[in-house]
PDB file of C-alpha atoms and ligand atoms in Angstrom:
ATOM      1  CA  MET A 205      13.888  -9.242  -8.767  1.00 58.00           C
ATOM      2  CA  ALA A 206      13.983 -10.537  -5.442  1.00 86.00           C
ATOM      3  CA  VAL A 207      10.368 -10.607  -4.887  1.00 90.00           C
ATOM      4  CA  LYS A 208       9.532 -13.011  -2.049  1.00 90.00           C
ATOM      5  CA  SER A 209       5.688 -13.000  -1.912  1.00 94.00           C
ATOM      6  CA  VAL A 210       2.588 -10.760  -1.920  1.00 96.00           C
ATOM      7  CA  SER A 211       2.616  -8.858   1.202  1.00 96.00           C
ATOM      8  CA  HIS A 212      -0.811  -7.283   0.826  1.00 97.00           C
ATOM      9  CA  ILE A 213      -3.402  -5.950  -1.439  1.00 98.00           C
ATOM     10  CA  GLY A 214      -4.366  -2.307  -0.724  1.00 98.00           C
ATOM     11  CA  ILE A 215      -8.060  -1.458  -1.047  1.00 98.00           C
ATOM     12  CA  ALA A 216      -9.302   2.266  -0.920  1.00 98.00           C
ATOM     13  CA  VAL A 217     -12.357   2.622   1.215  1.00 98.00           C
ATOM     14  CA  GLU A 218     -14.441   5.708   2.411  1.00 98.00           C
ATOM     15  CA  ASN A 219     -14.739   4.060   5.826  1.00 97.00           C
ATOM     16  CA  ILE A 220     -12.985   1.103   7.466  1.00 98.00           C
ATOM     17  CA  ALA A 221     -15.814   0.806  10.173  1.00 97.00           C
ATOM     18  CA  GLU A 222     -18.364   0.335   7.269  1.00 97.00           C
ATOM     19  CA  THR A 223     -16.387  -2.032   5.124  1.00 97.00           C
ATOM     20  CA  ILE A 224     -14.550  -4.459   7.307  1.00 98.00           C
ATOM     21  CA  GLY A 225     -17.588  -6.373   8.184  1.00 97.00           C
ATOM     22  CA  PHE A 226     -17.490  -7.916   4.587  1.00 98.00           C
ATOM     23  CA  TYR A 227     -13.921  -9.109   4.988  1.00 98.00           C
ATOM     24  CA  GLN A 228     -14.266 -10.086   8.748  1.00 98.00           C
ATOM     25  CA  ASN A 229     -17.642 -11.551   9.119  1.00 97.00           C
ATOM     26  CA  VAL A 230     -18.535 -12.749   5.375  1.00 98.00           C
ATOM     27  CA  LEU A 231     -15.187 -13.951   4.294  1.00 97.00           C
ATOM     28  CA  GLY A 232     -14.199 -14.682   7.943  1.00 97.00           C
ATOM     29  CA  LEU A 233     -10.741 -13.184   7.745  1.00 98.00           C
ATOM     30  CA  PRO A 234      -9.175 -12.287  11.164  1.00 98.00           C
ATOM     31  CA  VAL A 235      -8.260  -8.495  11.638  1.00 97.00           C
ATOM     32  CA  GLU A 236      -4.628  -8.136  12.519  1.00 94.00           C
ATOM     33  CA  GLY A 237      -4.757  -4.551  13.644  1.00 92.00           C
ATOM     34  CA  GLU A 238      -5.384  -0.881  12.758  1.00 95.00           C
ATOM     35  CA  GLU A 239      -2.908   2.055  12.563  1.00 95.00           C
ATOM     36  CA  VAL A 240      -2.780   5.567  11.375  1.00 95.00           C
ATOM     37  CA  VAL A 241       0.018   6.386   8.933  1.00 92.00           C
ATOM     38  CA  GLU A 242      -0.003  10.176   9.478  1.00 90.00           C
ATOM     39  CA  GLU A 243       2.599  10.833   6.920  1.00 89.00           C
ATOM     40  CA  GLN A 244       0.593   9.351   4.338  1.00 91.00           C
ATOM     41  CA  LYS A 245      -2.852  10.626   5.505  1.00 95.00           C
ATOM     42  CA  VAL A 246      -4.367   7.136   5.835  1.00 97.00           C
ATOM     43  CA  LYS A 247      -5.707   4.960   8.329  1.00 97.00           C
ATOM     44  CA  VAL A 248      -5.058   1.241   7.500  1.00 97.00           C
ATOM     45  CA  ALA A 249      -6.582  -2.061   8.756  1.00 97.00           C
ATOM     46  CA  PHE A 250      -4.956  -5.346   7.942  1.00 97.00           C
ATOM     47  CA  LEU A 251      -6.743  -8.657   7.711  1.00 98.00           C
ATOM     48  CA  THR A 252      -4.866 -11.821   7.380  1.00 97.00           C
ATOM     49  CA  VAL A 253      -5.416 -14.327   4.659  1.00 95.00           C
ATOM     50  CA  GLY A 254      -2.947 -17.059   4.331  1.00 94.00           C
ATOM     51  CA  GLU A 255       0.448 -15.541   4.102  1.00 90.00           C
ATOM     52  CA  THR A 256      -0.665 -12.389   2.761  1.00 95.00           C
ATOM     53  CA  ARG A 257      -3.093  -9.709   4.041  1.00 97.00           C
ATOM     54  CA  VAL A 258      -5.850  -7.440   2.822  1.00 98.00           C
ATOM     55  CA  GLU A 259      -5.053  -3.818   3.641  1.00 98.00           C
ATOM     56  CA  LEU A 260      -8.080  -1.378   3.889  1.00 98.00           C
ATOM     57  CA  LEU A 261      -6.985   2.170   3.373  1.00 98.00           C
ATOM     58  CA  GLU A 262      -9.137   4.942   4.680  1.00 98.00           C
ATOM     59  CA  PRO A 263      -8.279   8.615   3.859  1.00 98.00           C
ATOM     60  CA  THR A 264      -7.704  10.809   7.060  1.00 97.00           C
ATOM     61  CA  SER A 265      -8.094  14.068   5.315  1.00 96.00           C
ATOM     62  CA  ASP A 266      -9.404  15.617   2.162  1.00 95.00           C
ATOM     63  CA  GLU A 267      -5.694  15.964   0.889  1.00 96.00           C
ATOM     64  CA  SER A 268      -4.939  12.303   1.314  1.00 97.00           C
ATOM     65  CA  PRO A 269      -3.878  10.727  -1.930  1.00 97.00           C
ATOM     66  CA  VAL A 270      -6.317   7.894  -1.321  1.00 98.00           C
ATOM     67  CA  LYS A 271      -9.121  10.322  -1.209  1.00 98.00           C
ATOM     68  CA  LYS A 272      -8.027  11.860  -4.470  1.00 97.00           C
ATOM     69  CA  PHE A 273      -7.618   8.362  -5.927  1.00 97.00           C
ATOM     70  CA  MET A 274     -11.380   7.693  -4.901  1.00 98.00           C
ATOM     71  CA  GLU A 275     -12.559  10.853  -6.416  1.00 97.00           C
ATOM     72  CA  LYS A 276     -11.037   9.832  -9.666  1.00 97.00           C
ATOM     73  CA  LYS A 277     -11.661   6.006  -9.622  1.00 96.00           C
ATOM     74  CA  GLY A 278     -14.063   5.365  -6.728  1.00 97.00           C
ATOM     75  CA  PRO A 279     -13.310   2.689  -3.975  1.00 98.00           C
ATOM     76  CA  GLY A 280     -11.591  -0.458  -4.972  1.00 98.00           C
ATOM     77  CA  VAL A 281      -8.311  -1.974  -5.345  1.00 98.00           C
ATOM     78  CA  HIS A 282      -5.549   0.749  -4.900  1.00 98.00           C
ATOM     79  CA  HIS A 283      -2.211  -1.177  -5.000  1.00 98.00           C
ATOM     80  CA  LEU A 284      -0.362  -4.395  -4.868  1.00 98.00           C
ATOM     81  CA  ALA A 285       2.580  -4.861  -2.456  1.00 97.00           C
ATOM     82  CA  PHE A 286       5.480  -7.273  -2.979  1.00 97.00           C
ATOM     83  CA  SER A 287       7.615  -8.293   0.016  1.00 96.00           C
ATOM     84  CA  VAL A 288      11.583  -7.823  -0.644  1.00 96.00           C
ATOM     85  CA  ASP A 289      14.478  -8.774   1.611  1.00 95.00           C
ATOM     86  CA  ASP A 290      16.483  -5.586   0.854  1.00 95.00           C
ATOM     87  CA  ILE A 291      14.436  -2.673  -0.288  1.00 96.00           C
ATOM     88  CA  ASP A 292      17.562  -0.388  -0.834  1.00 96.00           C
ATOM     89  CA  VAL A 293      19.117  -3.033  -3.146  1.00 96.00           C
ATOM     90  CA  GLU A 294      15.967  -3.415  -5.073  1.00 96.00           C
ATOM     91  CA  LEU A 295      15.361   0.235  -5.637  1.00 97.00           C
ATOM     92  CA  ALA A 296      19.109   0.817  -6.718  1.00 96.00           C
ATOM     93  CA  ARG A 297      18.687  -2.145  -9.225  1.00 96.00           C
ATOM     94  CA  LEU A 298      15.442  -0.773 -10.639  1.00 96.00           C
ATOM     95  CA  LYS A 299      16.794   2.784 -11.006  1.00 96.00           C
ATOM     96  CA  ALA A 300      19.814   1.469 -12.781  1.00 96.00           C
ATOM     97  CA  ALA A 301      17.554  -0.474 -15.096  1.00 96.00           C
ATOM     98  CA  GLY A 302      15.734   2.923 -15.871  1.00 97.00           C
ATOM     99  CA  VAL A 303      12.474   1.993 -14.211  1.00 97.00           C
ATOM    100  CA  ARG A 304      10.330   4.850 -13.390  1.00 98.00           C
ATOM    101  CA  LEU A 305      10.036   5.046  -9.625  1.00 98.00           C
ATOM    102  CA  ILE A 306       7.708   7.330  -7.468  1.00 98.00           C
ATOM    103  CA  ASP A 307       9.942   6.762  -4.382  1.00 97.00           C
ATOM    104  CA  GLU A 308      13.862   6.675  -5.069  1.00 95.00           C
ATOM    105  CA  THR A 309      14.239   6.190  -1.376  1.00 96.00           C
ATOM    106  CA  PRO A 310      12.053   4.322   0.925  1.00 96.00           C
ATOM    107  CA  ARG A 311       9.424   5.927   3.131  1.00 94.00           C
ATOM    108  CA  ARG A 312       7.841   4.551   6.317  1.00 92.00           C
ATOM    109  CA  GLY A 313       4.811   2.268   5.755  1.00 90.00           C
ATOM    110  CA  ALA A 314       2.468   0.590   8.491  1.00 88.00           C
ATOM    111  CA  HIS A 315       3.923  -1.472  11.172  1.00 85.00           C
ATOM    112  CA  GLY A 316       7.445   0.000  10.870  1.00 87.00           C
ATOM    113  CA  THR A 317       7.968  -1.271   7.276  1.00 93.00           C
ATOM    114  CA  ARG A 318      10.112   0.443   4.685  1.00 96.00           C
ATOM    115  CA  ILE A 319       8.165   0.945   1.390  1.00 96.00           C
ATOM    116  CA  ALA A 320       8.530   2.264  -1.873  1.00 97.00           C
ATOM    117  CA  PHE A 321       6.208   2.806  -4.784  1.00 98.00           C
ATOM    118  CA  ILE A 322       6.925   1.958  -8.587  1.00 98.00           C
ATOM    119  CA  HIS A 323       5.183   4.352 -11.165  1.00 97.00           C
ATOM    120  CA  PRO A 324       2.035   2.703 -12.274  1.00 97.00           C
ATOM    121  CA  LYS A 325       3.136   3.631 -16.007  1.00 97.00           C
ATOM    122  CA  GLU A 326       5.588   0.905 -15.559  1.00 96.00           C
ATOM    123  CA  SER A 327       2.979  -1.626 -14.714  1.00 95.00           C
ATOM    124  CA  ASN A 328       0.077  -0.945 -17.105  1.00 95.00           C
ATOM    125  CA  GLY A 329      -1.752   1.332 -14.665  1.00 95.00           C
ATOM    126  CA  VAL A 330      -1.169  -1.046 -11.316  1.00 97.00           C
ATOM    127  CA  LEU A 331       0.364   0.953  -8.510  1.00 98.00           C
ATOM    128  CA  VAL A 332       3.069  -1.373  -7.104  1.00 98.00           C
ATOM    129  CA  GLU A 333       4.581  -1.109  -3.764  1.00 97.00           C
ATOM    130  CA  LEU A 334       7.761  -2.898  -2.601  1.00 97.00           C
ATOM    131  CA  THR A 335       7.842  -3.461   1.322  1.00 97.00           C
ATOM    132  CA  GLN A 336      10.629  -4.623   3.692  1.00 96.00           C
ATOM    133  CA  GLN A 337       9.744  -5.819   7.080  1.00 88.00           C
ATOM    134  CA  GLY A 338      10.876  -3.362   9.726  1.00 73.00           C
ATOM    135  CA  SER A 339      12.529  -4.149  13.102  1.00 48.00           C
ATOM    136  CA  HIS A 340       9.372  -3.522  15.008  1.00 39.00           C
TER     137      HIS A 340
HETATM  138  N1  LIG B 487      -3.302   3.382  -9.091  1.00 76.97           N
HETATM  139  C1  LIG B 487      -3.046   3.676 -10.098  1.00 76.97           C
HETATM  140  N2  LIG B 487      -2.451   4.915 -10.605  1.00 76.97           N
HETATM  141  C2  LIG B 487      -2.205   5.600  -9.629  1.00 76.97           C
HETATM  142  C3  LIG B 487      -2.509   5.503  -8.279  1.00 76.97           C
HETATM  143  C4  LIG B 487      -3.117   4.124  -8.133  1.00 76.97           C
HETATM  144  N3  LIG B 487      -3.502   3.717  -6.845  1.00 76.97           N
HETATM  145  N4  LIG B 487      -2.139   6.383  -7.380  1.00 76.97           N
HETATM  146  C5  LIG B 487      -1.644   7.310  -8.192  1.00 76.97           C
HETATM  147  N5  LIG B 487      -1.535   6.939  -9.391  1.00 76.97           N
HETATM  148  C6  LIG B 487      -0.991   7.474 -10.720  1.00 76.97           C
HETATM  149  C7  LIG B 487      -1.309   9.221 -10.712  1.00 76.97           C
HETATM  150  O1  LIG B 487      -2.486   9.062 -11.544  1.00 76.97           O
HETATM  151  C8  LIG B 487      -0.267   9.692 -11.690  1.00 76.97           C
HETATM  152  O2  LIG B 487      -0.194   9.351 -12.870  1.00 76.97           O
HETATM  153  P1  LIG B 487       0.415  10.558 -13.894  1.00 76.97           P
HETATM  154  O3  LIG B 487       1.937  10.518 -13.595  1.00 76.97           O
HETATM  155  O4  LIG B 487       0.232   9.815 -15.217  1.00 76.97           O
HETATM  156  O5  LIG B 487      -0.380  11.625 -13.721  1.00 76.97           O
HETATM  157  C9  LIG B 487       0.996   8.734 -11.004  1.00 76.97           C
HETATM  158  O6  LIG B 487       0.512   7.714 -10.443  1.00 76.97           O
HETATM  159  C10 LIG B 487       1.775   9.671  -9.762  1.00 76.97           C
HETATM  160  O7  LIG B 487       0.734   9.910  -8.735  1.00 76.97           O
HETATM  161  P2  LIG B 487       0.604  11.281  -8.006  1.00 76.97           P
HETATM  162  O8  LIG B 487      -0.450  11.366  -7.096  1.00 76.97           O
HETATM  163  O9  LIG B 487       0.887  12.456  -9.018  1.00 76.97           O
HETATM  164  O10 LIG B 487       2.096  11.167  -7.433  1.00 76.97           O
HETATM  165  P3  LIG B 487       2.515  11.294  -5.834  1.00 76.97           P
HETATM  166  O11 LIG B 487       4.166  11.154  -5.807  1.00 76.97           O
HETATM  167  O12 LIG B 487       2.028  12.621  -5.144  1.00 76.97           O
HETATM  168  O13 LIG B 487       1.825  10.219  -5.021  1.00 76.97           O
HETATM  169  C11 LIG B 487       1.366   7.853  -4.510  1.00 76.97           C
HETATM  170  C12 LIG B 487       1.949   8.920  -5.472  1.00 76.97           C
HETATM  171  C13 LIG B 487       1.112   6.616  -5.211  1.00 76.97           C
HETATM  172  C14 LIG B 487       2.619   7.681  -3.481  1.00 76.97           C
HETATM  173  C15 LIG B 487       0.168   8.486  -3.792  1.00 76.97           C
HETATM  174  O14 LIG B 487      -0.783   8.631  -4.785  1.00 76.97           O
HETATM  175  C16 LIG B 487      -0.338   7.433  -2.835  1.00 76.97           C
HETATM  176  O15 LIG B 487      -1.403   6.593  -3.268  1.00 76.97           O
HETATM  177  N6  LIG B 487      -0.172   7.567  -1.540  1.00 76.97           N
HETATM  178  C17 LIG B 487      -0.809   6.736  -0.489  1.00 76.97           C
HETATM  179  C18 LIG B 487       0.054   5.458  -0.486  1.00 76.97           C
HETATM  180  C19 LIG B 487      -0.541   4.433   0.544  1.00 76.97           C
HETATM  181  O16 LIG B 487      -1.325   3.595   0.081  1.00 76.97           O
HETATM  182  N7  LIG B 487      -0.049   4.479   1.715  1.00 76.97           N
HETATM  183  C20 LIG B 487      -0.268   3.495   2.706  1.00 76.97           C
HETATM  184  C21 LIG B 487       0.833   2.571   2.988  1.00 76.97           C
HETATM  185  C22 LIG B 487       0.780   1.742   4.012  1.00 76.97           C
HETATM  186  C23 LIG B 487       1.462   0.506   3.910  1.00 76.97           C
HETATM  187  O17 LIG B 487       1.036  -0.147   2.815  1.00 76.97           O
HETATM  188  O18 LIG B 487       2.430   0.067   4.598  1.00 76.97           O
END
């Protein structure tokens, strides 16, 4: 697997504005930006930590998968995202190896990235995202 680095750690929150202070002011992490990813019914805020980032995920509607996640498990760590150079190659390789995927083809992530999720059954309950930088 051509995983290059940890891209980010996704954390489900009820409200970014009420949560970001801990990361920004207490831990002192710089805010990189906020974006609504409407296709996935989430608003995200990124904070930089070294080469990686913390991604706060706030649901934008009651139908948001992040809302459903929090109804079951409460706020907290939601997914772990690894950077790859070529997500199409990696997905084809995982598929050929019989790895259960949530996304067989990439979807659009924040900041013009292409992302895909691996089924958490493959990783003992952790939702793993692969992400490839976009051309933004
Ligand atoms: N952690 C662990 N397990 C999870 C999970 C999570 N965060 N989210 C879902 N699952 C489990 C479900 O319980 C389910 O398990 P079973 O098959 O055993 O029932 C399985 O994964 C599939 O979940 P689902 O909700 O039934 O499947 P969907 O295809 O409808 O959605 C997913 C899956 C992961 C895409 C969706 O739940 C989700 O979290 N979407 C939001 C993704 C997100 O964070 N987007 C922001 C992207 C911004 C960026 O990073 O660039």
